[in-house]
């Protein structure tokens, strides 16, 4: 499956440019996850590489299909130079390994919770998985494999995550939009929730 990761990395480079740094993280019993860092003006983007190596499998299925099933990589964008966001590398790799470790299928609208700050001093312990296709286009693979989707992550404060559980992802995103929230601000506070 190395050729899939080569194609994924090529797609990331086409969309985001050359990475200026990369880190590898390996968890016991899982495949290696890399996190690539891309600088784009005043925004730094972190993209996982390795989550799409295998399709995400339904945890209730007795046998995981090695070919069919959704594939994805995660992309986090934050404003550069405001906080030490490079500490997000390991937490991002943890999220990318969650399909292998916990049998999760990561889809738009889902919440992924780390239970700890994304980086030291961050007001965020979880992320909202947004719709793919805007920043990095889906990568089509040969049938019967599904395309690799590049899922943007939006950091959520504890209050936003709780509100999202009750009201849903769409309402939280609409709240951010109506209040002009810069979801890429690594030090932002929670949007007004009433």
PDB file of C-alpha atoms in Angstrom:
ATOM      1  CA  UNK A   1       0.000   0.000   0.000  1.00  0.00           C
ATOM      2  CA  UNK A   2       3.035   2.251  -0.161  1.00  0.00           C
ATOM      3  CA  UNK A   3       1.989   3.395  -3.634  1.00  0.00           C
ATOM      4  CA  UNK A   4      -1.239   4.827  -2.182  1.00  0.00           C
ATOM      5  CA  UNK A   5       0.765   6.917   0.267  1.00  0.00           C
ATOM      6  CA  UNK A   6       3.023   8.108  -2.561  1.00  0.00           C
ATOM      7  CA  UNK A   7      -0.080   9.286  -4.438  1.00  0.00           C
ATOM      8  CA  UNK A   8      -1.474  10.899  -1.281  1.00  0.00           C
ATOM      9  CA  UNK A   9       1.752  12.777  -0.643  1.00  0.00           C
ATOM     10  CA  UNK A  10       1.849  13.913  -4.278  1.00  0.00           C
ATOM     11  CA  UNK A  11      -1.726  15.242  -3.956  1.00  0.00           C
ATOM     12  CA  UNK A  12      -0.808  17.106  -0.761  1.00  0.00           C
ATOM     13  CA  UNK A  13       2.252  18.645  -2.432  1.00  0.00           C
ATOM     14  CA  UNK A  14       0.174  19.693  -5.452  1.00  0.00           C
ATOM     15  CA  UNK A  15      -2.426  21.385  -3.241  1.00  0.00           C
ATOM     16  CA  UNK A  16      -0.244  22.765  -0.428  1.00  0.00           C
ATOM     17  CA  UNK A  17       3.284  23.039  -1.833  1.00  0.00           C
ATOM     18  CA  UNK A  18       6.441  21.485  -0.443  1.00  0.00           C
ATOM     19  CA  UNK A  19       6.340  20.495   3.234  1.00  0.00           C
ATOM     20  CA  UNK A  20       8.918  22.320   5.338  1.00  0.00           C
ATOM     21  CA  UNK A  21       8.942  19.646   8.061  1.00  0.00           C
ATOM     22  CA  UNK A  22       7.694  16.129   8.742  1.00  0.00           C
ATOM     23  CA  UNK A  23       7.500  13.883  11.775  1.00  0.00           C
ATOM     24  CA  UNK A  24       6.865  10.165  12.188  1.00  0.00           C
ATOM     25  CA  UNK A  25       4.847   8.619  14.991  1.00  0.00           C
ATOM     26  CA  UNK A  26       4.380   4.902  15.541  1.00  0.00           C
ATOM     27  CA  UNK A  27       2.047   3.432  18.130  1.00  0.00           C
ATOM     28  CA  UNK A  28       2.303  -0.152  19.321  1.00  0.00           C
ATOM     29  CA  UNK A  29       0.324  -2.397  16.996  1.00  0.00           C
ATOM     30  CA  UNK A  30      -0.293   0.262  14.322  1.00  0.00           C
ATOM     31  CA  UNK A  31       1.289   1.388  11.090  1.00  0.00           C
ATOM     32  CA  UNK A  32       3.472   4.498  11.058  1.00  0.00           C
ATOM     33  CA  UNK A  33       1.699   7.849  10.754  1.00  0.00           C
ATOM     34  CA  UNK A  34       3.577  10.850   9.425  1.00  0.00           C
ATOM     35  CA  UNK A  35       2.549  14.468   9.878  1.00  0.00           C
ATOM     36  CA  UNK A  36       3.688  16.954   7.251  1.00  0.00           C
ATOM     37  CA  UNK A  37       3.843  20.698   7.913  1.00  0.00           C
ATOM     38  CA  UNK A  38       3.179  23.227   5.153  1.00  0.00           C
ATOM     39  CA  UNK A  39       3.606  26.989   5.482  1.00  0.00           C
ATOM     40  CA  UNK A  40       1.207  29.146   3.491  1.00  0.00           C
ATOM     41  CA  UNK A  41       1.734  32.819   4.315  1.00  0.00           C
ATOM     42  CA  UNK A  42       0.427  33.382   7.831  1.00  0.00           C
ATOM     43  CA  UNK A  43      -1.180  29.915   7.991  1.00  0.00           C
ATOM     44  CA  UNK A  44       0.516  26.653   8.897  1.00  0.00           C
ATOM     45  CA  UNK A  45      -1.135  23.444   7.760  1.00  0.00           C
ATOM     46  CA  UNK A  46      -0.537  20.014   9.239  1.00  0.00           C
ATOM     47  CA  UNK A  47      -1.533  16.980   7.166  1.00  0.00           C
ATOM     48  CA  UNK A  48      -1.404  13.337   8.158  1.00  0.00           C
ATOM     49  CA  UNK A  49       0.124  10.719   5.886  1.00  0.00           C
ATOM     50  CA  UNK A  50      -0.588   7.075   6.650  1.00  0.00           C
ATOM     51  CA  UNK A  51      -4.212   7.032   7.793  1.00  0.00           C
ATOM     52  CA  UNK A  52      -5.301   6.187   4.226  1.00  0.00           C
ATOM     53  CA  UNK A  53      -2.920   3.216   3.970  1.00  0.00           C
ATOM     54  CA  UNK A  54      -5.867   0.947   4.798  1.00  0.00           C
ATOM     55  CA  UNK A  55      -9.603   1.550   4.517  1.00  0.00           C
ATOM     56  CA  UNK A  56     -11.489   2.348   7.699  1.00  0.00           C
ATOM     57  CA  UNK A  57     -13.457  -0.712   8.741  1.00  0.00           C
ATOM     58  CA  UNK A  58     -16.808  -1.078  10.447  1.00  0.00           C
ATOM     59  CA  UNK A  59     -15.963  -2.090  14.022  1.00  0.00           C
ATOM     60  CA  UNK A  60     -18.944  -4.506  14.081  1.00  0.00           C
ATOM     61  CA  UNK A  61     -17.645  -6.415  11.057  1.00  0.00           C
ATOM     62  CA  UNK A  62     -15.872  -9.668  12.014  1.00  0.00           C
ATOM     63  CA  UNK A  63     -13.247  -9.216   9.265  1.00  0.00           C
ATOM     64  CA  UNK A  64     -11.873  -5.955   7.910  1.00  0.00           C
ATOM     65  CA  UNK A  65     -11.876  -5.685   4.119  1.00  0.00           C
ATOM     66  CA  UNK A  66      -8.311  -4.802   3.046  1.00  0.00           C
ATOM     67  CA  UNK A  67      -9.513  -3.020  -0.128  1.00  0.00           C
ATOM     68  CA  UNK A  68     -13.040  -1.621   0.214  1.00  0.00           C
ATOM     69  CA  UNK A  69     -14.046   1.070   2.646  1.00  0.00           C
ATOM     70  CA  UNK A  70     -13.544   4.788   3.207  1.00  0.00           C
ATOM     71  CA  UNK A  71     -10.030   6.225   3.268  1.00  0.00           C
ATOM     72  CA  UNK A  72      -9.008   9.592   4.643  1.00  0.00           C
ATOM     73  CA  UNK A  73      -6.224  11.865   5.811  1.00  0.00           C
ATOM     74  CA  UNK A  74      -6.593  14.779   8.237  1.00  0.00           C
ATOM     75  CA  UNK A  75      -5.661  18.427   7.619  1.00  0.00           C
ATOM     76  CA  UNK A  76      -5.438  21.044  10.374  1.00  0.00           C
ATOM     77  CA  UNK A  77      -4.900  24.742   9.526  1.00  0.00           C
ATOM     78  CA  UNK A  78      -3.915  27.332  12.151  1.00  0.00           C
ATOM     79  CA  UNK A  79      -2.510  30.846  12.146  1.00  0.00           C
ATOM     80  CA  UNK A  80       1.289  30.758  12.299  1.00  0.00           C
ATOM     81  CA  UNK A  81       3.447  32.456  14.915  1.00  0.00           C
ATOM     82  CA  UNK A  82       0.743  32.933  17.568  1.00  0.00           C
ATOM     83  CA  UNK A  83       1.229  29.730  19.590  1.00  0.00           C
ATOM     84  CA  UNK A  84       3.596  26.749  19.594  1.00  0.00           C
ATOM     85  CA  UNK A  85       1.252  24.663  17.469  1.00  0.00           C
ATOM     86  CA  UNK A  86       4.003  22.259  16.352  1.00  0.00           C
ATOM     87  CA  UNK A  87       3.198  20.342  19.522  1.00  0.00           C
ATOM     88  CA  UNK A  88       0.050  19.168  17.679  1.00  0.00           C
ATOM     89  CA  UNK A  89       2.086  16.604  15.713  1.00  0.00           C
ATOM     90  CA  UNK A  90       1.618  13.732  18.167  1.00  0.00           C
ATOM     91  CA  UNK A  91      -2.054  14.491  18.971  1.00  0.00           C
ATOM     92  CA  UNK A  92      -2.782  14.672  15.237  1.00  0.00           C
ATOM     93  CA  UNK A  93      -1.084  11.310  14.712  1.00  0.00           C
ATOM     94  CA  UNK A  94      -3.200   9.883  17.560  1.00  0.00           C
ATOM     95  CA  UNK A  95      -6.355  11.044  15.762  1.00  0.00           C
ATOM     96  CA  UNK A  96      -5.112   9.592  12.468  1.00  0.00           C
ATOM     97  CA  UNK A  97      -4.414   6.241  14.163  1.00  0.00           C
ATOM     98  CA  UNK A  98      -7.878   6.082  15.762  1.00  0.00           C
ATOM     99  CA  UNK A  99      -9.423   4.036  12.909  1.00  0.00           C
ATOM    100  CA  UNK A 100      -6.744   1.346  13.439  1.00  0.00           C
ATOM    101  CA  UNK A 101      -6.721   1.534  17.231  1.00  0.00           C
ATOM    102  CA  UNK A 102     -10.381   2.126  18.043  1.00  0.00           C
ATOM    103  CA  UNK A 103     -12.128   0.955  14.882  1.00  0.00           C
ATOM    104  CA  UNK A 104     -13.536   4.427  14.193  1.00  0.00           C
ATOM    105  CA  UNK A 105     -14.790   5.518  10.820  1.00  0.00           C
ATOM    106  CA  UNK A 106     -13.976   9.225  10.639  1.00  0.00           C
ATOM    107  CA  UNK A 107     -16.611  11.161   8.683  1.00  0.00           C
ATOM    108  CA  UNK A 108     -17.575  14.820   8.245  1.00  0.00           C
ATOM    109  CA  UNK A 109     -19.602  16.095  11.191  1.00  0.00           C
ATOM    110  CA  UNK A 110     -17.860  13.797  13.665  1.00  0.00           C
ATOM    111  CA  UNK A 111     -16.060  14.983  16.781  1.00  0.00           C
ATOM    112  CA  UNK A 112     -12.670  13.579  17.712  1.00  0.00           C
ATOM    113  CA  UNK A 113     -11.704  14.153  21.348  1.00  0.00           C
ATOM    114  CA  UNK A 114      -8.186  13.836  22.693  1.00  0.00           C
ATOM    115  CA  UNK A 115      -9.014  14.522  26.342  1.00  0.00           C
ATOM    116  CA  UNK A 116      -6.006  16.845  26.498  1.00  0.00           C
ATOM    117  CA  UNK A 117      -5.029  20.116  24.793  1.00  0.00           C
ATOM    118  CA  UNK A 118      -4.030  19.893  21.133  1.00  0.00           C
ATOM    119  CA  UNK A 119      -0.822  21.744  22.131  1.00  0.00           C
ATOM    120  CA  UNK A 120       0.429  23.251  25.402  1.00  0.00           C
ATOM    121  CA  UNK A 121      -1.900  26.037  26.488  1.00  0.00           C
ATOM    122  CA  UNK A 122      -4.435  25.344  23.728  1.00  0.00           C
ATOM    123  CA  UNK A 123      -8.080  25.965  24.651  1.00  0.00           C
ATOM    124  CA  UNK A 124      -9.018  22.984  22.458  1.00  0.00           C
ATOM    125  CA  UNK A 125      -9.173  19.285  23.360  1.00  0.00           C
ATOM    126  CA  UNK A 126     -11.255  18.138  20.405  1.00  0.00           C
ATOM    127  CA  UNK A 127     -11.833  18.825  16.735  1.00  0.00           C
ATOM    128  CA  UNK A 128     -14.803  18.911  14.411  1.00  0.00           C
ATOM    129  CA  UNK A 129     -14.314  16.996  11.167  1.00  0.00           C
ATOM    130  CA  UNK A 130     -15.420  19.229   8.282  1.00  0.00           C
ATOM    131  CA  UNK A 131     -16.437  18.455   4.713  1.00  0.00           C
ATOM    132  CA  UNK A 132     -13.577  17.561   2.329  1.00  0.00           C
ATOM    133  CA  UNK A 133     -12.872  18.903  -1.128  1.00  0.00           C
ATOM    134  CA  UNK A 134     -12.181  22.571  -0.505  1.00  0.00           C
ATOM    135  CA  UNK A 135      -8.475  22.733   0.255  1.00  0.00           C
ATOM    136  CA  UNK A 136      -7.297  19.371  -1.093  1.00  0.00           C
ATOM    137  CA  UNK A 137      -9.345  17.503  -3.680  1.00  0.00           C
ATOM    138  CA  UNK A 138     -10.263  13.854  -3.140  1.00  0.00           C
ATOM    139  CA  UNK A 139      -7.742  11.406  -4.581  1.00  0.00           C
ATOM    140  CA  UNK A 140      -9.433   8.841  -6.819  1.00  0.00           C
ATOM    141  CA  UNK A 141      -8.027   5.310  -6.577  1.00  0.00           C
ATOM    142  CA  UNK A 142      -8.535   2.292  -8.830  1.00  0.00           C
ATOM    143  CA  UNK A 143     -11.846   0.482  -8.269  1.00  0.00           C
ATOM    144  CA  UNK A 144     -12.994  -1.101  -6.037  1.00  0.00           C
ATOM    145  CA  UNK A 145     -11.035   1.205  -3.697  1.00  0.00           C
ATOM    146  CA  UNK A 146     -12.819   4.321  -2.509  1.00  0.00           C
ATOM    147  CA  UNK A 147     -11.146   7.723  -2.950  1.00  0.00           C
ATOM    148  CA  UNK A 148      -8.922   9.215  -0.280  1.00  0.00           C
ATOM    149  CA  UNK A 149     -10.709  12.176   1.292  1.00  0.00           C
ATOM    150  CA  UNK A 150      -8.735  14.991   2.932  1.00  0.00           C
ATOM    151  CA  UNK A 151     -10.790  15.944   5.970  1.00  0.00           C
ATOM    152  CA  UNK A 152     -10.270  19.433   7.436  1.00  0.00           C
ATOM    153  CA  UNK A 153     -10.231  19.622  11.231  1.00  0.00           C
ATOM    154  CA  UNK A 154     -11.612  22.576  13.176  1.00  0.00           C
ATOM    155  CA  UNK A 155     -10.468  22.867  16.796  1.00  0.00           C
ATOM    156  CA  UNK A 156     -13.311  23.087  19.328  1.00  0.00           C
ATOM    157  CA  UNK A 157     -13.307  24.400  22.878  1.00  0.00           C
ATOM    158  CA  UNK A 158     -14.848  22.215  25.574  1.00  0.00           C
ATOM    159  CA  UNK A 159     -18.048  24.325  25.513  1.00  0.00           C
ATOM    160  CA  UNK A 160     -18.282  24.196  21.721  1.00  0.00           C
ATOM    161  CA  UNK A 161     -17.862  20.405  21.747  1.00  0.00           C
ATOM    162  CA  UNK A 162     -20.630  20.061  24.336  1.00  0.00           C
ATOM    163  CA  UNK A 163     -22.895  22.406  22.349  1.00  0.00           C
ATOM    164  CA  UNK A 164     -22.153  20.466  19.149  1.00  0.00           C
ATOM    165  CA  UNK A 165     -23.191  17.196  20.828  1.00  0.00           C
ATOM    166  CA  UNK A 166     -26.603  18.717  21.553  1.00  0.00           C
ATOM    167  CA  UNK A 167     -27.173  20.911  18.480  1.00  0.00           C
ATOM    168  CA  UNK A 168     -25.095  19.181  15.788  1.00  0.00           C
ATOM    169  CA  UNK A 169     -22.117  20.065  13.610  1.00  0.00           C
ATOM    170  CA  UNK A 170     -24.085  22.178  11.129  1.00  0.00           C
ATOM    171  CA  UNK A 171     -25.415  24.517  13.819  1.00  0.00           C
ATOM    172  CA  UNK A 172     -21.956  24.951  15.346  1.00  0.00           C
ATOM    173  CA  UNK A 173     -20.470  25.810  11.959  1.00  0.00           C
ATOM    174  CA  UNK A 174     -23.310  28.277  11.325  1.00  0.00           C
ATOM    175  CA  UNK A 175     -22.656  29.833  14.741  1.00  0.00           C
ATOM    176  CA  UNK A 176     -18.955  30.263  13.904  1.00  0.00           C
ATOM    177  CA  UNK A 177     -19.877  31.815  10.553  1.00  0.00           C
ATOM    178  CA  UNK A 178     -22.511  34.208  11.934  1.00  0.00           C
ATOM    179  CA  UNK A 179     -20.110  35.435  14.650  1.00  0.00           C
ATOM    180  CA  UNK A 180     -17.156  35.792  12.258  1.00  0.00           C
ATOM    181  CA  UNK A 181     -15.113  33.258  14.238  1.00  0.00           C
ATOM    182  CA  UNK A 182     -11.620  32.624  12.897  1.00  0.00           C
ATOM    183  CA  UNK A 183     -11.424  28.883  13.534  1.00  0.00           C
ATOM    184  CA  UNK A 184      -7.730  28.986  12.571  1.00  0.00           C
ATOM    185  CA  UNK A 185      -6.864  31.266  15.517  1.00  0.00           C
ATOM    186  CA  UNK A 186      -4.915  28.993  17.913  1.00  0.00           C
ATOM    187  CA  UNK A 187      -5.750  31.193  20.920  1.00  0.00           C
ATOM    188  CA  UNK A 188      -9.375  32.005  20.213  1.00  0.00           C
ATOM    189  CA  UNK A 189     -12.041  31.690  22.871  1.00  0.00           C
ATOM    190  CA  UNK A 190     -15.319  29.871  22.558  1.00  0.00           C
ATOM    191  CA  UNK A 191     -17.917  31.398  20.262  1.00  0.00           C
ATOM    192  CA  UNK A 192     -20.943  32.867  22.076  1.00  0.00           C
ATOM    193  CA  UNK A 193     -23.347  29.985  22.748  1.00  0.00           C
ATOM    194  CA  UNK A 194     -26.895  30.812  23.890  1.00  0.00           C
TER     195      UNK A 194
END
